[in-house]
Amino acid sequence: MEPLEQLQAWVRESNNIVFFGGAGVSTESGIPDFRSVDGLYHQQYDYPPETILSHSFYRRMPEEFYRFYRAKMLCLDARPNAAHIKLAQWEREGRLKAVVTQNIDGLHQAAGSRVVLELHGSVLRNYCEKCGRFYDAEFILHSEKVPVCECGGGIKPDVVLYEEGLNQKTLTDAVRYISEADVLIVGGTSLAVYPAAGLLDYYRGNKLALVNKTPTPKDSMANLIVQGNIGEIFARLD
């Protein structure tokens, strides 16, 4: 059986699918994978993205952090692609139990998914570090230099920066959904970033599908590998 046919059969037969995805799920919506450093970064920024998006850099040089953050991380015009839409459909049909994502763009919710575990937070949520007041992404986008709350406190995006730990409840919920899943579909992620990549180790079933354009360090664990753009592949599934 062809890989795509096998994946389709698993989806049709299951009512306990969990999807685990990364940056590749959103690149087809026009959101760049910031980890791939291109010439543009070298022209405009004196530091690599991983440095700018670290907790220590945010504390040390908040204005430069926000210059990068507004330009590269707030893609508020992006729309869900076929992968986001198909996952939301499966959830409505009772096939999919949860989406576990490393992305911070909110596109799964925009497509209609309700059970979304955001391992790295979301650019759509921002909070004053002093009083806790909420601010949306539009406020951050249109602010200047370092955004400040009415109370005078600094506003921080609800995203997990490098050097920061993941939210423990989100992580615990992700482990539970993955360990109880019948089918685990992993897509659009290099599976090179920990602790997120380690979540695959909690899967106990025998229907682990990796959907990626390129090989990953976890390919030997997979029961099925489907190579290609995830949006194009999901568009061909029921």
mmCIF file of C-alpha atoms in Angstrom:
data_model
loop_
_atom_site.group_PDB
_atom_site.id
_atom_site.type_symbol
_atom_site.label_atom_id
_atom_site.label_comp_id
_atom_site.label_asym_id
_atom_site.label_seq_id
_atom_site.Cartn_x
_atom_site.Cartn_y
_atom_site.Cartn_z
ATOM 1 C CA MET A 1 0.000 0.000 0.000
ATOM 2 C CA GLU A 2 1.265 3.492 -0.863
ATOM 3 C CA PRO A 3 2.188 5.690 2.156
ATOM 4 C CA LEU A 4 -0.630 8.162 1.488
ATOM 5 C CA GLU A 5 -3.160 5.331 1.158
ATOM 6 C CA GLN A 6 -1.934 3.810 4.418
ATOM 7 C CA LEU A 7 -2.259 7.134 6.219
ATOM 8 C CA GLN A 8 -5.760 7.563 4.826
ATOM 9 C CA ALA A 9 -6.732 4.096 6.076
ATOM 10 C CA TRP A 10 -5.453 4.869 9.574
ATOM 11 C CA VAL A 11 -7.392 8.144 9.669
ATOM 12 C CA ARG A 12 -10.616 6.517 8.499
ATOM 13 C CA GLU A 13 -10.392 3.746 11.092
ATOM 14 C CA SER A 14 -9.478 5.902 14.104
ATOM 15 C CA ASN A 15 -11.371 8.098 16.531
ATOM 16 C CA ASN A 16 -8.277 8.818 18.635
ATOM 17 C CA ILE A 17 -5.800 10.731 16.459
ATOM 18 C CA VAL A 18 -3.317 13.215 17.883
ATOM 19 C CA PHE A 19 -1.373 15.586 15.655
ATOM 20 C CA PHE A 20 2.012 17.002 16.650
ATOM 21 C CA GLY A 21 3.358 19.766 14.419
ATOM 22 C CA GLY A 22 6.036 22.393 13.971
ATOM 23 C CA ALA A 23 7.032 25.331 11.789
ATOM 24 C CA GLY A 24 6.532 23.437 8.521
ATOM 25 C CA VAL A 25 2.773 23.398 9.131
ATOM 26 C CA SER A 26 2.663 27.185 8.866
ATOM 27 C CA THR A 27 5.243 27.887 6.157
ATOM 28 C CA GLU A 28 2.585 27.155 3.520
ATOM 29 C CA SER A 29 0.561 29.974 5.092
ATOM 30 C CA GLY A 30 3.455 32.324 4.403
ATOM 31 C CA ILE A 31 5.004 32.284 7.877
ATOM 32 C CA PRO A 32 8.791 31.896 7.551
ATOM 33 C CA ASP A 33 10.708 29.418 9.637
ATOM 34 C CA PHE A 34 12.842 31.916 11.558
ATOM 35 C CA ARG A 35 15.389 29.228 12.427
ATOM 36 C CA SER A 36 16.588 29.164 8.828
ATOM 37 C CA VAL A 37 18.871 32.182 8.704
ATOM 38 C CA ASP A 38 18.765 34.055 5.402
ATOM 39 C CA GLY A 39 20.568 37.097 4.055
ATOM 40 C CA LEU A 40 17.807 39.397 5.259
ATOM 41 C CA TYR A 41 18.697 38.747 8.879
ATOM 42 C CA HIS A 42 22.350 39.499 8.208
ATOM 43 C CA GLN A 43 21.426 42.771 6.523
ATOM 44 C CA GLN A 44 19.075 44.013 9.248
ATOM 45 C CA TYR A 45 20.176 42.394 12.507
ATOM 46 C CA ASP A 46 23.489 42.069 14.296
ATOM 47 C CA TYR A 47 22.494 38.813 16.028
ATOM 48 C CA PRO A 48 21.083 35.444 14.904
ATOM 49 C CA PRO A 49 17.359 34.816 15.554
ATOM 50 C CA GLU A 50 18.051 32.299 18.335
ATOM 51 C CA THR A 51 20.004 34.962 20.235
ATOM 52 C CA ILE A 52 17.412 37.702 19.772
ATOM 53 C CA LEU A 53 14.600 35.375 20.826
ATOM 54 C CA SER A 54 16.258 34.445 24.109
ATOM 55 C CA HIS A 55 15.188 35.445 27.597
ATOM 56 C CA SER A 56 18.515 37.077 28.401
ATOM 57 C CA PHE A 57 18.488 39.143 25.178
ATOM 58 C CA TYR A 58 14.889 40.224 25.842
ATOM 59 C CA ARG A 59 15.959 41.493 29.271
ATOM 60 C CA ARG A 60 19.203 43.053 28.081
ATOM 61 C CA MET A 61 18.083 44.650 24.788
ATOM 62 C CA PRO A 62 14.264 44.827 24.750
ATOM 63 C CA GLU A 63 14.095 47.469 22.030
ATOM 64 C CA GLU A 64 16.130 45.381 19.593
ATOM 65 C CA PHE A 65 14.106 42.311 20.590
ATOM 66 C CA TYR A 66 10.871 44.079 19.690
ATOM 67 C CA ARG A 67 12.268 45.402 16.407
ATOM 68 C CA PHE A 68 12.902 41.820 15.309
ATOM 69 C CA TYR A 69 9.716 40.492 16.903
ATOM 70 C CA ARG A 70 7.412 42.952 15.086
ATOM 71 C CA ALA A 71 9.156 42.424 11.747
ATOM 72 C CA LYS A 72 9.536 38.638 11.804
ATOM 73 C CA MET A 73 7.174 37.059 14.332
ATOM 74 C CA LEU A 74 3.909 38.968 13.899
ATOM 75 C CA CYS A 75 2.515 37.605 10.626
ATOM 76 C CA LEU A 76 -1.021 38.693 11.399
ATOM 77 C CA ASP A 77 -2.235 38.501 7.779
ATOM 78 C CA ALA A 78 -1.473 34.766 7.547
ATOM 79 C CA ARG A 79 -4.430 32.439 7.000
ATOM 80 C CA PRO A 80 -4.856 28.711 7.750
ATOM 81 C CA ASN A 81 -3.798 26.335 4.989
ATOM 82 C CA ALA A 82 -5.111 22.899 4.005
ATOM 83 C CA ALA A 83 -3.345 21.169 6.924
ATOM 84 C CA HIS A 84 -4.906 23.438 9.573
ATOM 85 C CA ILE A 85 -8.326 23.113 7.933
ATOM 86 C CA LYS A 86 -8.174 19.311 7.653
ATOM 87 C CA LEU A 87 -7.167 18.909 11.312
ATOM 88 C CA ALA A 88 -10.084 21.095 12.419
ATOM 89 C CA GLN A 89 -12.403 18.973 10.239
ATOM 90 C CA TRP A 90 -11.157 15.755 11.858
ATOM 91 C CA GLU A 91 -11.769 17.214 15.295
ATOM 92 C CA ARG A 92 -15.366 18.135 14.366
ATOM 93 C CA GLU A 93 -15.879 14.603 13.035
ATOM 94 C CA GLY A 94 -14.646 13.098 16.309
ATOM 95 C CA ARG A 95 -11.526 11.543 14.818
ATOM 96 C CA LEU A 96 -8.909 13.907 16.236
ATOM 97 C CA LYS A 97 -8.525 14.442 19.982
ATOM 98 C CA ALA A 98 -5.867 17.172 20.109
ATOM 99 C CA VAL A 99 -3.307 19.238 18.226
ATOM 100 C CA VAL A 100 0.053 19.651 19.930
ATOM 101 C CA THR A 101 1.964 22.475 18.263
ATOM 102 C CA GLN A 102 5.320 24.195 18.520
ATOM 103 C CA ASN A 103 3.911 27.133 16.546
ATOM 104 C CA ILE A 104 2.904 30.439 18.099
ATOM 105 C CA ASP A 105 0.723 31.840 15.297
ATOM 106 C CA GLY A 106 -2.772 30.764 16.384
ATOM 107 C CA LEU A 107 -3.616 29.378 12.924
ATOM 108 C CA HIS A 108 -4.985 26.079 14.269
ATOM 109 C CA GLN A 109 -7.595 27.997 16.290
ATOM 110 C CA ALA A 110 -8.297 30.266 13.315
ATOM 111 C CA ALA A 111 -9.118 27.133 11.282
ATOM 112 C CA GLY A 112 -11.561 25.965 13.965
ATOM 113 C CA SER A 113 -9.502 23.599 16.126
ATOM 114 C CA ARG A 114 -10.508 23.791 19.779
ATOM 115 C CA VAL A 115 -8.152 21.425 21.605
ATOM 116 C CA VAL A 116 -4.790 23.023 20.791
ATOM 117 C CA LEU A 117 -1.814 22.617 23.113
ATOM 118 C CA GLU A 118 0.622 25.435 22.351
ATOM 119 C CA LEU A 119 3.988 24.260 23.679
ATOM 120 C CA HIS A 120 5.670 27.577 22.903
ATOM 121 C CA GLY A 121 2.783 29.951 23.644
ATOM 122 C CA SER A 122 1.155 32.418 21.245
ATOM 123 C CA VAL A 123 1.925 35.822 19.738
ATOM 124 C CA LEU A 124 -1.794 36.594 20.097
ATOM 125 C CA ARG A 125 -1.429 36.890 23.883
ATOM 126 C CA ASN A 126 0.687 39.534 25.607
ATOM 127 C CA TYR A 127 0.699 40.490 29.268
ATOM 128 C CA CYS A 128 1.951 43.316 31.447
ATOM 129 C CA GLU A 129 4.681 41.900 33.670
ATOM 130 C CA LYS A 130 3.608 44.225 36.476
ATOM 131 C CA CYS A 131 -0.220 44.078 36.640
ATOM 132 C CA GLY A 132 -1.033 41.166 34.280
ATOM 133 C CA ARG A 133 -3.259 43.148 31.920
ATOM 134 C CA PHE A 134 -3.853 41.491 28.537
ATOM 135 C CA TYR A 135 -2.847 43.083 25.222
ATOM 136 C CA ASP A 136 -3.506 41.674 21.748
ATOM 137 C CA ALA A 137 -1.016 41.288 18.906
ATOM 138 C CA GLU A 138 -2.307 44.363 17.072
ATOM 139 C CA PHE A 139 -1.359 46.510 20.067
ATOM 140 C CA ILE A 140 2.181 45.121 19.987
ATOM 141 C CA LEU A 141 2.455 45.528 16.208
ATOM 142 C CA HIS A 142 1.480 49.190 16.309
ATOM 143 C CA SER A 143 3.413 50.108 19.433
ATOM 144 C CA GLU A 144 6.852 51.685 19.251
ATOM 145 C CA LYS A 145 10.132 50.625 20.820
ATOM 146 C CA VAL A 146 9.257 48.697 24.018
ATOM 147 C CA PRO A 147 5.469 48.467 24.571
ATOM 148 C CA VAL A 148 4.389 49.739 27.975
ATOM 149 C CA CYS A 149 1.193 49.082 29.934
ATOM 150 C CA GLU A 150 -0.996 51.893 31.294
ATOM 151 C CA CYS A 151 0.355 50.998 34.746
ATOM 152 C CA GLY A 152 3.910 51.596 33.539
ATOM 153 C CA GLY A 153 4.945 47.952 33.422
ATOM 154 C CA GLY A 154 6.628 46.318 30.452
ATOM 155 C CA ILE A 155 4.536 44.062 28.199
ATOM 156 C CA LYS A 156 5.875 40.608 27.350
ATOM 157 C CA PRO A 157 4.574 38.257 24.653
ATOM 158 C CA ASP A 158 3.149 34.986 25.993
ATOM 159 C CA VAL A 159 5.726 32.999 24.043
ATOM 160 C CA VAL A 160 8.396 30.673 25.362
ATOM 161 C CA LEU A 161 11.755 32.255 24.588
ATOM 162 C CA TYR A 162 15.038 30.378 24.428
ATOM 163 C CA GLU A 163 16.306 29.746 27.994
ATOM 164 C CA GLU A 164 12.716 29.656 29.321
ATOM 165 C CA GLY A 165 10.918 26.483 30.405
ATOM 166 C CA LEU A 166 7.738 25.159 28.837
ATOM 167 C CA ASN A 167 4.419 25.524 30.646
ATOM 168 C CA GLN A 168 4.176 22.395 32.792
ATOM 169 C CA LYS A 169 0.415 21.937 32.451
ATOM 170 C CA THR A 170 0.626 22.181 28.655
ATOM 171 C CA LEU A 171 3.474 19.690 28.629
ATOM 172 C CA THR A 172 1.631 17.280 30.945
ATOM 173 C CA ASP A 173 -1.523 17.473 28.801
ATOM 174 C CA ALA A 174 0.510 16.859 25.649
ATOM 175 C CA VAL A 175 2.136 13.774 27.176
ATOM 176 C CA ARG A 176 -1.293 12.442 28.186
ATOM 177 C CA TYR A 177 -2.874 12.912 24.757
ATOM 178 C CA ILE A 178 0.134 11.423 22.941
ATOM 179 C CA SER A 179 0.451 8.437 25.290
ATOM 180 C CA GLU A 180 -3.266 7.617 24.867
ATOM 181 C CA ALA A 181 -3.402 8.138 21.084
ATOM 182 C CA ASP A 182 -4.225 5.373 18.631
ATOM 183 C CA VAL A 183 -2.719 7.247 15.661
ATOM 184 C CA LEU A 184 0.014 9.864 16.110
ATOM 185 C CA ILE A 185 0.682 12.058 13.071
ATOM 186 C CA VAL A 186 3.795 14.212 13.276
ATOM 187 C CA GLY A 187 4.311 16.867 10.624
ATOM 188 C CA GLY A 188 6.259 19.940 9.667
ATOM 189 C CA THR A 189 8.886 19.594 12.376
ATOM 190 C CA SER A 190 12.587 18.782 12.263
ATOM 191 C CA LEU A 191 12.231 16.911 15.577
ATOM 192 C CA ALA A 192 15.563 18.392 16.577
ATOM 193 C CA VAL A 193 14.425 20.771 19.331
ATOM 194 C CA TYR A 194 13.991 19.418 22.850
ATOM 195 C CA PRO A 195 12.024 18.928 25.012
ATOM 196 C CA ALA A 196 9.352 19.003 22.295
ATOM 197 C CA ALA A 197 10.972 16.288 20.159
ATOM 198 C CA GLY A 198 11.080 14.012 23.190
ATOM 199 C CA LEU A 199 7.285 13.881 23.292
ATOM 200 C CA LEU A 200 7.336 11.141 20.641
ATOM 201 C CA ASP A 201 8.877 8.825 23.218
ATOM 202 C CA TYR A 202 5.559 8.780 25.111
ATOM 203 C CA TYR A 203 3.609 7.290 22.204
ATOM 204 C CA ARG A 204 2.696 3.658 22.914
ATOM 205 C CA GLY A 205 0.896 2.696 19.720
ATOM 206 C CA ASN A 206 2.015 1.270 16.399
ATOM 207 C CA LYS A 207 0.653 3.908 14.030
ATOM 208 C CA LEU A 208 3.221 6.695 14.116
ATOM 209 C CA ALA A 209 3.224 8.653 10.837
ATOM 210 C CA LEU A 210 5.868 11.267 10.008
ATOM 211 C CA VAL A 211 4.807 13.760 7.329
ATOM 212 C CA ASN A 212 7.775 15.908 6.334
ATOM 213 C CA LYS A 213 9.648 17.298 3.361
ATOM 214 C CA THR A 214 12.977 16.039 4.700
ATOM 215 C CA PRO A 215 14.200 13.184 6.904
ATOM 216 C CA THR A 216 14.254 13.616 10.699
ATOM 217 C CA PRO A 217 16.326 12.071 13.518
ATOM 218 C CA LYS A 218 13.191 10.111 14.540
ATOM 219 C CA ASP A 219 12.513 8.415 11.178
ATOM 220 C CA SER A 220 13.593 5.035 12.532
ATOM 221 C CA MET A 221 10.770 5.220 15.112
ATOM 222 C CA ALA A 222 8.059 5.763 12.488
ATOM 223 C CA ASN A 223 5.653 3.115 11.267
ATOM 224 C CA LEU A 224 4.960 5.252 8.206
ATOM 225 C CA ILE A 225 6.814 8.077 6.435
ATOM 226 C CA VAL A 226 5.054 10.363 3.960
ATOM 227 C CA GLN A 227 7.376 12.831 2.252
ATOM 228 C CA GLY A 228 6.185 16.148 0.850
ATOM 229 C CA ASN A 229 4.558 19.451 1.756
ATOM 230 C CA ILE A 230 2.138 18.822 4.592
ATOM 231 C CA GLY A 231 -0.577 21.105 3.211
ATOM 232 C CA GLU A 232 -0.559 19.357 -0.152
ATOM 233 C CA ILE A 233 -0.623 15.925 1.491
ATOM 234 C CA PHE A 234 -3.460 16.771 3.896
ATOM 235 C CA ALA A 235 -5.503 18.271 1.051
ATOM 236 C CA ARG A 236 -5.576 14.769 -0.481
ATOM 237 C CA LEU A 237 -6.925 13.097 2.648
ATOM 238 C CA ASP A 238 -10.620 12.684 3.522
#
